[in-house]
Short mmCIF file of C-alpha atoms in Angstrom, two decimals:
data_model
loop_
_atom_site.label_atom_id
_atom_site.label_comp_id
_atom_site.label_asym_id
_atom_site.label_seq_id
_atom_site.Cartn_x
_atom_site.Cartn_y
_atom_site.Cartn_z
CA UNK A 1 38.78 -121.33 4.13
CA UNK A 2 39.57 -125.09 4.37
CA UNK A 3 42.30 -127.42 3.09
CA UNK A 4 42.67 -130.14 0.44
CA UNK A 5 41.37 -133.75 0.12
CA UNK A 6 42.27 -136.64 2.43
CA UNK A 7 45.96 -137.48 2.17
CA UNK A 8 48.59 -138.96 4.49
CA UNK A 9 47.74 -139.21 8.16
CA UNK A 10 48.30 -135.91 9.87
CA UNK A 11 50.73 -135.65 12.76
CA UNK A 12 49.93 -134.04 16.06
CA UNK A 13 51.29 -130.58 15.10
CA UNK A 14 49.38 -130.56 11.82
CA UNK A 15 46.19 -131.45 13.68
CA UNK A 16 46.72 -128.63 16.18
CA UNK A 17 47.37 -126.10 13.45
CA UNK A 18 44.30 -127.26 11.49
CA UNK A 19 42.10 -127.03 14.59
CA UNK A 20 43.39 -123.52 15.31
CA UNK A 21 42.66 -122.41 11.75
CA UNK A 22 39.22 -124.01 11.74
CA UNK A 23 38.44 -122.40 15.07
CA UNK A 24 39.30 -118.97 13.68
CA UNK A 25 37.17 -119.65 10.61
CA UNK A 26 34.31 -120.80 12.82
CA UNK A 27 34.45 -117.57 14.78
CA UNK A 28 34.55 -115.45 11.60
CA UNK A 29 31.62 -117.36 10.08
CA UNK A 30 29.56 -117.01 13.22
CA UNK A 31 30.24 -113.28 13.36
CA UNK A 32 29.19 -112.87 9.72
CA UNK A 33 26.02 -114.89 10.17
CA UNK A 34 25.01 -112.93 13.25
CA UNK A 35 25.67 -109.66 11.40
CA UNK A 36 23.49 -110.88 8.52
CA UNK A 37 20.81 -111.91 11.00
CA UNK A 38 20.82 -108.44 12.56
CA UNK A 39 21.11 -106.54 9.27
CA UNK A 40 18.44 -103.81 9.01
CA UNK A 41 17.76 -104.75 5.41
CA UNK A 42 17.05 -108.36 6.33
CA UNK A 43 14.61 -107.30 9.06
CA UNK A 44 12.83 -105.00 6.61
CA UNK A 45 12.61 -107.77 4.05
CA UNK A 46 11.08 -110.11 6.61
CA UNK A 47 8.30 -107.65 7.42
CA UNK A 48 7.61 -106.22 3.96
CA UNK A 49 4.83 -107.10 1.53
CA UNK A 50 7.13 -107.94 -1.38
CA UNK A 51 6.32 -108.33 -5.05
CA UNK A 52 8.07 -109.02 -8.33
CA UNK A 53 11.74 -109.88 -8.57
CA UNK A 54 12.37 -108.93 -4.93
CA UNK A 55 9.83 -111.49 -3.69
CA UNK A 56 11.37 -114.19 -5.88
CA UNK A 57 14.91 -113.45 -4.71
CA UNK A 58 13.90 -113.07 -1.06
CA UNK A 59 12.19 -116.46 -1.05
CA UNK A 60 15.45 -117.95 -2.33
CA UNK A 61 17.58 -115.89 0.07
CA UNK A 62 15.46 -116.75 3.07
CA UNK A 63 15.86 -120.45 2.30
CA UNK A 64 19.61 -119.90 1.84
CA UNK A 65 19.92 -118.20 5.24
CA UNK A 66 18.10 -121.10 6.89
CA UNK A 67 20.43 -123.52 5.10
CA UNK A 68 23.44 -121.46 6.17
CA UNK A 69 22.58 -121.96 9.82
CA UNK A 70 22.10 -125.68 9.24
CA UNK A 71 25.51 -125.85 7.59
CA UNK A 72 27.02 -123.83 10.38
CA UNK A 73 25.53 -126.13 13.00
CA UNK A 74 27.01 -129.13 11.15
CA UNK A 75 30.36 -127.37 10.92
CA UNK A 76 30.21 -126.55 14.63
CA UNK A 77 29.40 -130.16 15.52
CA UNK A 78 32.26 -131.49 13.37
CA UNK A 79 34.71 -129.03 14.91
CA UNK A 80 33.53 -129.96 18.39
CA UNK A 81 34.01 -133.66 17.65
CA UNK A 82 37.52 -133.05 16.37
CA UNK A 83 38.41 -131.06 19.47
CA UNK A 84 37.02 -133.79 21.73
CA UNK A 85 39.10 -136.47 19.96
CA UNK A 86 42.20 -134.32 20.24
CA UNK A 87 41.53 -133.71 23.93
CA UNK A 88 41.33 -137.45 24.83
CA UNK A 89 45.03 -137.67 25.49
CA UNK A 90 47.99 -135.35 25.40
CA UNK A 91 49.85 -137.52 22.92
CA UNK A 92 47.26 -138.64 20.36
CA UNK A 93 47.46 -142.26 19.26
CA UNK A 94 47.70 -143.26 15.62
CA UNK A 95 44.04 -144.31 15.73
CA UNK A 96 43.15 -140.81 16.96
CA UNK A 97 45.24 -139.18 14.26
CA UNK A 98 43.64 -141.35 11.55
CA UNK A 99 40.20 -140.38 12.83
CA UNK A 100 41.15 -136.71 13.03
CA UNK A 101 42.61 -136.77 9.52
CA UNK A 102 39.39 -138.25 8.16
CA UNK A 103 37.29 -135.74 10.09
CA UNK A 104 39.37 -132.71 9.16
CA UNK A 105 40.18 -133.57 5.54
CA UNK A 106 37.61 -136.14 4.43
CA UNK A 107 33.96 -135.71 3.37
CA UNK A 108 32.79 -136.55 6.82
CA UNK A 109 30.20 -133.81 7.39
CA UNK A 110 26.64 -134.73 6.39
CA UNK A 111 24.05 -131.95 6.08
CA UNK A 112 20.43 -131.79 4.92
CA UNK A 113 19.84 -131.46 1.16
CA UNK A 114 19.76 -127.92 -0.21
CA UNK A 115 16.48 -128.40 -2.05
CA UNK A 116 18.07 -127.08 -5.23
CA UNK A 117 16.45 -129.75 -7.38
CA UNK A 118 19.05 -132.48 -6.91
CA UNK A 119 16.49 -134.65 -5.12
CA UNK A 120 19.02 -135.70 -2.46
CA UNK A 121 17.91 -135.68 1.15
CA UNK A 122 21.43 -135.05 2.42
CA UNK A 123 24.88 -134.01 1.17
CA UNK A 124 28.38 -134.77 2.39
CA UNK A 125 31.16 -132.19 2.55
CA UNK A 126 34.63 -131.84 3.83
CA UNK A 127 35.05 -129.01 6.31
CA UNK A 128 36.82 -126.97 3.63
CA UNK A 129 34.10 -127.73 1.09
CA UNK A 130 31.42 -126.83 3.63
CA UNK A 131 33.11 -123.48 4.27
CA UNK A 132 33.24 -122.78 0.53
CA UNK A 133 29.55 -123.60 0.22
CA UNK A 134 28.69 -121.34 3.15
CA UNK A 135 30.75 -118.55 1.60
CA UNK A 136 28.76 -118.86 -1.64
CA UNK A 137 25.40 -118.82 0.12
CA UNK A 138 26.47 -115.99 2.39
CA UNK A 139 27.72 -113.81 -0.50
CA UNK A 140 24.52 -114.32 -2.50
CA UNK A 141 22.30 -113.64 0.54
CA UNK A 142 24.24 -110.56 1.60
CA UNK A 143 24.19 -109.21 -1.95
CA UNK A 144 20.42 -109.42 -2.07
CA UNK A 145 19.94 -107.90 1.40
CA UNK A 146 22.41 -105.05 0.83
CA UNK A 147 20.91 -104.20 -2.57
CA UNK A 148 17.36 -104.01 -1.22
CA UNK A 149 18.50 -102.00 1.80
CA UNK A 150 20.45 -99.58 -0.42
CA UNK A 151 17.36 -98.89 -2.55
CA UNK A 152 15.17 -98.45 0.53
CA UNK A 153 17.74 -96.13 2.09
CA UNK A 154 18.09 -93.96 -1.01
CA UNK A 155 14.82 -93.69 -2.89
CA UNK A 156 11.79 -93.50 -0.54
CA UNK A 157 13.20 -90.56 1.44
CA UNK A 158 14.08 -88.70 -1.75
CA UNK A 159 10.66 -89.45 -3.22
CA UNK A 160 9.00 -88.12 -0.05
CA UNK A 161 11.02 -84.90 -0.22
CA UNK A 162 10.12 -84.45 -3.87
CA UNK A 163 6.46 -85.18 -3.07
CA UNK A 164 6.51 -82.47 -0.40
CA UNK A 165 7.98 -80.01 -2.90
CA UNK A 166 5.37 -81.15 -5.39
CA UNK A 167 2.59 -80.38 -2.90
CA UNK A 168 3.93 -76.87 -2.29
CA UNK A 169 4.17 -76.32 -6.03
CA UNK A 170 0.59 -77.53 -6.52
CA UNK A 171 -0.66 -75.03 -3.96
CA UNK A 172 1.30 -72.23 -5.58
CA UNK A 173 0.06 -73.25 -9.02
CA UNK A 174 -3.54 -73.25 -7.81
CA UNK A 175 -3.11 -69.72 -6.44
CA UNK A 176 -2.20 -68.39 -9.89
CA UNK A 177 -4.84 -70.36 -11.78
CA UNK A 178 -2.60 -73.16 -13.08
CA UNK A 179 -4.98 -76.10 -12.87
CA UNK A 180 -5.32 -79.45 -14.65
CA UNK A 181 -7.30 -79.16 -17.85
CA UNK A 182 -6.70 -75.40 -18.02
CA UNK A 183 -2.92 -75.13 -18.29
CA UNK A 184 -0.26 -77.61 -19.49
CA UNK A 185 1.72 -77.10 -16.28
CA UNK A 186 -1.33 -78.18 -14.28
CA UNK A 187 -1.55 -81.38 -16.33
CA UNK A 188 2.17 -81.97 -15.76
CA UNK A 189 1.69 -81.66 -12.00
CA UNK A 190 -1.05 -84.28 -12.07
CA UNK A 191 1.13 -86.64 -14.10
CA UNK A 192 4.12 -86.15 -11.78
CA UNK A 193 1.90 -86.81 -8.75
CA UNK A 194 0.67 -90.11 -10.21
CA UNK A 195 4.15 -91.17 -11.29
CA UNK A 196 5.72 -90.46 -7.89
CA UNK A 197 2.97 -92.34 -6.04
CA UNK A 198 3.43 -95.34 -8.32
CA UNK A 199 7.23 -95.14 -8.04
CA UNK A 200 7.12 -95.11 -4.25
CA UNK A 201 4.79 -98.09 -4.16
CA UNK A 202 7.10 -100.03 -6.50
CA UNK A 203 10.22 -99.11 -4.55
CA UNK A 204 8.69 -100.23 -1.25
CA UNK A 205 7.37 -103.55 -2.53
CA UNK A 206 9.99 -104.40 -5.16
CA UNK A 207 13.24 -102.54 -4.43
CA UNK A 208 15.39 -104.82 -6.59
CA UNK A 209 13.44 -103.66 -9.66
CA UNK A 210 15.20 -100.33 -9.09
CA UNK A 211 18.73 -101.69 -8.59
CA UNK A 212 21.52 -101.56 -11.15
CA UNK A 213 24.31 -104.12 -10.43
CA UNK A 214 27.86 -102.93 -10.99
CA UNK A 215 29.41 -104.44 -14.10
CA UNK A 216 32.30 -106.77 -13.36
CA UNK A 217 31.87 -106.50 -9.58
CA UNK A 218 31.60 -109.68 -7.49
CA UNK A 219 31.42 -107.90 -4.13
CA UNK A 220 28.09 -108.22 -2.27
CA UNK A 221 25.98 -105.13 -2.83
CA UNK A 222 28.01 -103.95 -5.81
CA UNK A 223 25.81 -101.54 -7.73
CA UNK A 224 23.60 -98.52 -7.22
CA UNK A 225 19.91 -97.60 -6.94
CA UNK A 226 18.29 -96.82 -10.29
CA UNK A 227 17.10 -93.21 -10.00
CA UNK A 228 16.15 -92.74 -13.66
CA UNK A 229 12.43 -92.25 -13.07
CA UNK A 230 13.00 -90.12 -9.99
CA UNK A 231 15.48 -87.85 -11.78
CA UNK A 232 13.16 -87.44 -14.76
CA UNK A 233 10.24 -86.39 -12.57
CA UNK A 234 12.46 -84.06 -10.53
CA UNK A 235 13.49 -82.30 -13.74
CA UNK A 236 9.86 -82.12 -14.88
CA UNK A 237 8.85 -80.57 -11.56
CA UNK A 238 11.64 -78.00 -11.86
CA UNK A 239 10.38 -77.06 -15.32
CA UNK A 240 6.85 -76.64 -13.96
CA UNK A 241 8.20 -74.52 -11.11
CA UNK A 242 9.96 -72.23 -13.59
CA UNK A 243 6.71 -71.93 -15.53
CA UNK A 244 4.83 -70.97 -12.38
CA UNK A 245 7.56 -68.49 -11.43
CA UNK A 246 7.07 -66.91 -14.83
CA UNK A 247 3.33 -66.65 -14.17
CA UNK A 248 4.07 -65.09 -10.76
CA UNK A 249 6.34 -62.58 -12.44
CA UNK A 250 3.51 -61.73 -14.83
CA UNK A 251 1.22 -61.12 -11.87
CA UNK A 252 3.75 -58.74 -10.35
CA UNK A 253 4.51 -56.62 -13.41
CA UNK A 254 1.43 -57.14 -15.58
CA UNK A 255 0.24 -53.53 -15.24
CA UNK A 256 3.59 -52.06 -16.29
CA UNK A 257 3.81 -54.41 -19.26
CA UNK A 258 0.29 -53.47 -20.34
CA UNK A 259 1.21 -49.78 -20.09
CA UNK A 260 4.30 -50.34 -22.21
CA UNK A 261 2.26 -52.28 -24.77
CA UNK A 262 -0.28 -49.46 -25.04
CA UNK A 263 2.55 -46.99 -25.49
CA UNK A 264 4.22 -49.02 -28.26
CA UNK A 265 0.93 -49.52 -30.12
CA UNK A 266 0.10 -45.83 -29.69
CA UNK A 267 3.46 -44.83 -31.19
CA UNK A 268 2.86 -47.22 -34.06
CA UNK A 269 -0.58 -45.64 -34.69
CA UNK A 270 0.86 -42.13 -34.58
CA UNK A 271 3.64 -43.11 -36.97
CA UNK A 272 1.13 -44.60 -39.40
CA UNK A 273 -1.00 -41.46 -39.15
CA UNK A 274 2.08 -39.38 -39.87
CA UNK A 275 2.86 -41.63 -42.84
CA UNK A 276 -0.67 -41.16 -44.21
CA UNK A 277 -0.38 -37.38 -43.84
CA UNK A 278 3.05 -37.44 -45.46
CA UNK A 279 1.69 -39.50 -48.36
CA UNK A 280 -0.93 -36.86 -49.05
CA UNK A 281 1.75 -34.18 -48.99
CA UNK A 282 3.97 -36.18 -51.34
CA UNK A 283 1.14 -36.74 -53.79
CA UNK A 284 0.42 -33.03 -53.76
CA UNK A 285 4.02 -31.82 -54.06
CA UNK A 286 5.79 -34.48 -56.11
CA UNK A 287 4.78 -35.36 -59.65
CA UNK A 288 5.26 -38.64 -61.54
CA UNK A 289 6.14 -40.61 -58.40
CA UNK A 290 4.65 -43.84 -57.10
CA UNK A 291 3.97 -43.55 -53.39
CA UNK A 292 3.18 -46.76 -51.45
CA UNK A 293 -0.20 -47.04 -49.78
CA UNK A 294 -0.18 -46.80 -45.97
CA UNK A 295 -2.38 -49.38 -44.26
CA UNK A 296 -4.29 -48.67 -41.09
CA UNK A 297 -3.43 -50.09 -37.65
CA UNK A 298 -4.44 -53.76 -37.19
CA UNK A 299 -7.52 -53.96 -35.01
CA UNK A 300 -6.63 -57.49 -33.88
CA UNK A 301 -3.79 -56.17 -31.69
CA UNK A 302 -6.13 -53.77 -29.93
CA UNK A 303 -8.59 -56.61 -29.39
CA UNK A 304 -5.84 -58.82 -27.93
CA UNK A 305 -4.71 -55.94 -25.72
CA UNK A 306 -8.25 -55.61 -24.39
CA UNK A 307 -8.32 -59.37 -23.76
CA UNK A 308 -5.03 -59.11 -21.85
CA UNK A 309 -6.46 -56.33 -19.69
CA UNK A 310 -9.49 -58.51 -18.96
CA UNK A 311 -7.24 -61.46 -18.01
CA UNK A 312 -5.42 -59.19 -15.57
CA UNK A 313 -8.69 -57.90 -14.10
CA UNK A 314 -9.98 -61.44 -13.53
CA UNK A 315 -6.57 -62.75 -12.29
CA UNK A 316 -6.19 -65.29 -15.10
CA UNK A 317 -2.41 -65.08 -14.86
CA UNK A 318 -1.70 -68.37 -16.60
CA UNK A 319 -3.53 -67.10 -19.69
CA UNK A 320 -2.15 -63.58 -19.45
CA UNK A 321 1.49 -64.75 -19.46
CA UNK A 322 1.65 -66.23 -23.01
CA UNK A 323 -0.66 -63.52 -24.38
CA UNK A 324 1.61 -60.74 -23.10
CA UNK A 325 4.70 -62.40 -24.54
CA UNK A 326 3.04 -62.72 -27.95
CA UNK A 327 1.69 -59.17 -27.86
CA UNK A 328 5.07 -57.66 -26.97
CA UNK A 329 6.64 -59.24 -30.05
CA UNK A 330 3.76 -58.23 -32.32
CA UNK A 331 3.70 -54.66 -30.98
CA UNK A 332 7.40 -54.15 -31.70
CA UNK A 333 6.90 -55.59 -35.19
CA UNK A 334 3.99 -53.23 -35.76
CA UNK A 335 6.05 -50.19 -34.68
CA UNK A 336 8.85 -51.24 -37.03
CA UNK A 337 6.36 -51.64 -39.89
CA UNK A 338 4.95 -48.18 -39.23
CA UNK A 339 8.41 -46.61 -39.27
CA UNK A 340 9.26 -48.39 -42.51
CA UNK A 341 6.04 -47.10 -44.07
CA UNK A 342 6.86 -43.54 -43.03
CA UNK A 343 10.36 -43.86 -44.50
CA UNK A 344 9.00 -45.26 -47.76
CA UNK A 345 6.37 -42.55 -48.34
CA UNK A 346 8.67 -39.64 -47.43
CA UNK A 347 11.51 -40.82 -49.69
CA UNK A 348 10.52 -38.45 -52.58
CA UNK A 349 10.53 -35.48 -50.19
CA UNK A 350 13.99 -36.53 -49.03
CA UNK A 351 15.17 -36.62 -52.67
CA UNK A 352 13.75 -33.12 -53.28
CA UNK A 353 15.44 -31.83 -50.13
CA UNK A 354 18.75 -33.32 -51.26
CA UNK A 355 18.45 -31.60 -54.68
CA UNK A 356 17.61 -28.28 -53.04
CA UNK A 357 20.60 -28.59 -50.74
CA UNK A 358 22.91 -29.43 -53.65
CA UNK A 359 21.65 -26.48 -55.70
CA UNK A 360 22.19 -24.00 -52.86
CA UNK A 361 25.61 -25.48 -52.08
CA UNK A 362 26.80 -24.86 -55.66
CA UNK A 363 25.34 -21.34 -55.65
CA UNK A 364 27.32 -20.56 -52.48
CA UNK A 365 30.46 -21.97 -54.06
CA UNK A 366 30.26 -19.85 -57.23
CA UNK A 367 29.44 -16.82 -55.08
CA UNK A 368 32.74 -17.29 -53.21
CA UNK A 369 34.51 -17.12 -56.57
CA UNK A 370 32.65 -13.95 -57.60
CA UNK A 371 30.59 -15.65 -60.32
CA UNK A 372 27.15 -15.36 -58.74
CA UNK A 373 26.02 -12.71 -61.28
CA UNK A 374 27.06 -14.68 -64.35
CA UNK A 375 24.02 -14.61 -66.68
CA UNK A 376 24.20 -18.32 -67.62
CA UNK A 377 24.46 -19.38 -64.01
CA UNK A 378 21.66 -17.04 -62.94
CA UNK A 379 19.42 -18.41 -65.69
CA UNK A 380 20.10 -22.06 -64.88
CA UNK A 381 19.82 -21.49 -61.16
CA UNK A 382 16.44 -19.76 -61.51
CA UNK A 383 15.20 -22.59 -63.75
CA UNK A 384 16.26 -25.28 -61.31
CA UNK A 385 14.90 -23.37 -58.35
CA UNK A 386 11.48 -22.88 -59.96
CA UNK A 387 11.24 -26.62 -60.57
CA UNK A 388 12.31 -27.58 -57.06
CA UNK A 389 10.09 -25.04 -55.30
CA UNK A 390 7.02 -25.59 -57.47
CA UNK A 391 4.22 -28.05 -56.76
CA UNK A 392 3.93 -30.62 -57.99
CA UNK A 393 7.63 -31.07 -58.53
CA UNK A 394 8.88 -33.40 -61.25
CA UNK A 395 11.97 -34.87 -59.62
CA UNK A 396 13.50 -36.18 -62.83
CA UNK A 397 13.23 -32.85 -64.65
CA UNK A 398 14.38 -30.96 -61.54
CA UNK A 399 17.43 -33.17 -61.21
CA UNK A 400 18.39 -32.51 -64.82
CA UNK A 401 18.12 -28.78 -64.17
CA UNK A 402 20.36 -29.06 -61.12
CA UNK A 403 22.93 -31.02 -63.13
CA UNK A 404 22.94 -28.40 -65.88
CA UNK A 405 23.63 -25.71 -63.31
CA UNK A 406 26.44 -27.83 -61.84
CA UNK A 407 28.01 -28.34 -65.28
CA UNK A 408 27.91 -24.62 -66.03
CA UNK A 409 29.43 -23.80 -62.65
CA UNK A 410 32.18 -26.37 -63.14
CA UNK A 411 33.12 -24.94 -66.53
CA UNK A 412 33.32 -21.40 -65.19
CA UNK A 413 35.40 -22.56 -62.23
CA UNK A 414 38.03 -23.97 -64.58
CA UNK A 415 36.84 -27.57 -64.94
CA UNK A 416 38.37 -28.62 -61.64
CA UNK A 417 35.07 -29.56 -60.14
CA UNK A 418 33.68 -32.99 -60.98
CA UNK A 419 29.97 -33.06 -61.67
CA UNK A 420 28.08 -36.29 -60.91
CA UNK A 421 26.80 -38.31 -63.83
CA UNK A 422 23.19 -37.83 -64.73
CA UNK A 423 20.76 -40.24 -63.26
CA UNK A 424 17.27 -40.44 -61.91
CA UNK A 425 16.16 -40.12 -58.27
CA UNK A 426 15.81 -43.87 -58.12
CA UNK A 427 19.51 -44.26 -58.94
CA UNK A 428 20.44 -41.87 -56.19
CA UNK A 429 18.27 -43.53 -53.64
CA UNK A 430 19.68 -46.92 -54.60
#
């Protein structure tokens, strides 16, 4: 908007062009001011109980809007005066042109002081300078109004929707026993409720506290609403909802999970019982062997299983859920431990069975070659067999007997058969 400082006297054509330009600017300014006056954000700001940074900026903006209209009135009056002078006669006199030049280019417009601390009761502007000043005030006022309106348009509605979802989640949580003081998810719901209520109150009274200006942007309203708190609470509510869904799932399949747990623990008990029986058999049948002790089933798991059944009976789903998860892991570990115990105690029997199988395999081999009645082989076979089928069986001595039989068989078969090196049962198992 506007032109430069006072210079040479304008001619009639220059005056007409200046008046046309100023008239267009006047119309554009008036349109902008009316749009600002009717802006929904400005009307909301006028009727709101504001606090914080929004109240401070609105007080300044409200004064700026009032000053804008005063400036506009002064601009309108100056433009009207210039038009009246130009309309006095078709061919303006030099006196008219001098007056018009001063009015259009000089600092001839006097307006009330802005109250910005200068202490001046009035200020003088050229029309161009006055337009620049109005542009500055308008941009700052519009920026404030648009920012507040953007926050009010974005956050309260979203907060209300999240609050409605929060209420539904609270009701669902209550139905499965998730309550404050009894379950962490219940405490989280209480905290989210308080935070959302406080956030909504802040957004309504101080929207600019939740506005992030765009970096490097000079356009009015450049920026975005700050949704950091809202987003954090929305994620927290989603986590609580997943927790409650897990509790609901427990309510639906608790009986089947309890049945599976009883089955796993029962298999573990049977396996341990089998291991204890096998240990007695090993001690009776195998000599000079250390057999690990088999512990009994842990009573604490049965107690926890009984507690889980009681939680299900009394519909304490929020307590049943973590207990079932823990029990399922412990039950599988207990079954694995029982199987490992059975494997450990039956290892000597497996060694004896392997020696028996090897002895019979070599006997069948020499029989195919017609050497089954060889006296040396018969003697060594009978010796090894007595050791392996006697109780208690000394595995080390029995293995040596089997190896002697293998050596004799290999020699009679022409030395083409390789006999394993001697070694104890522990070597073989390793």
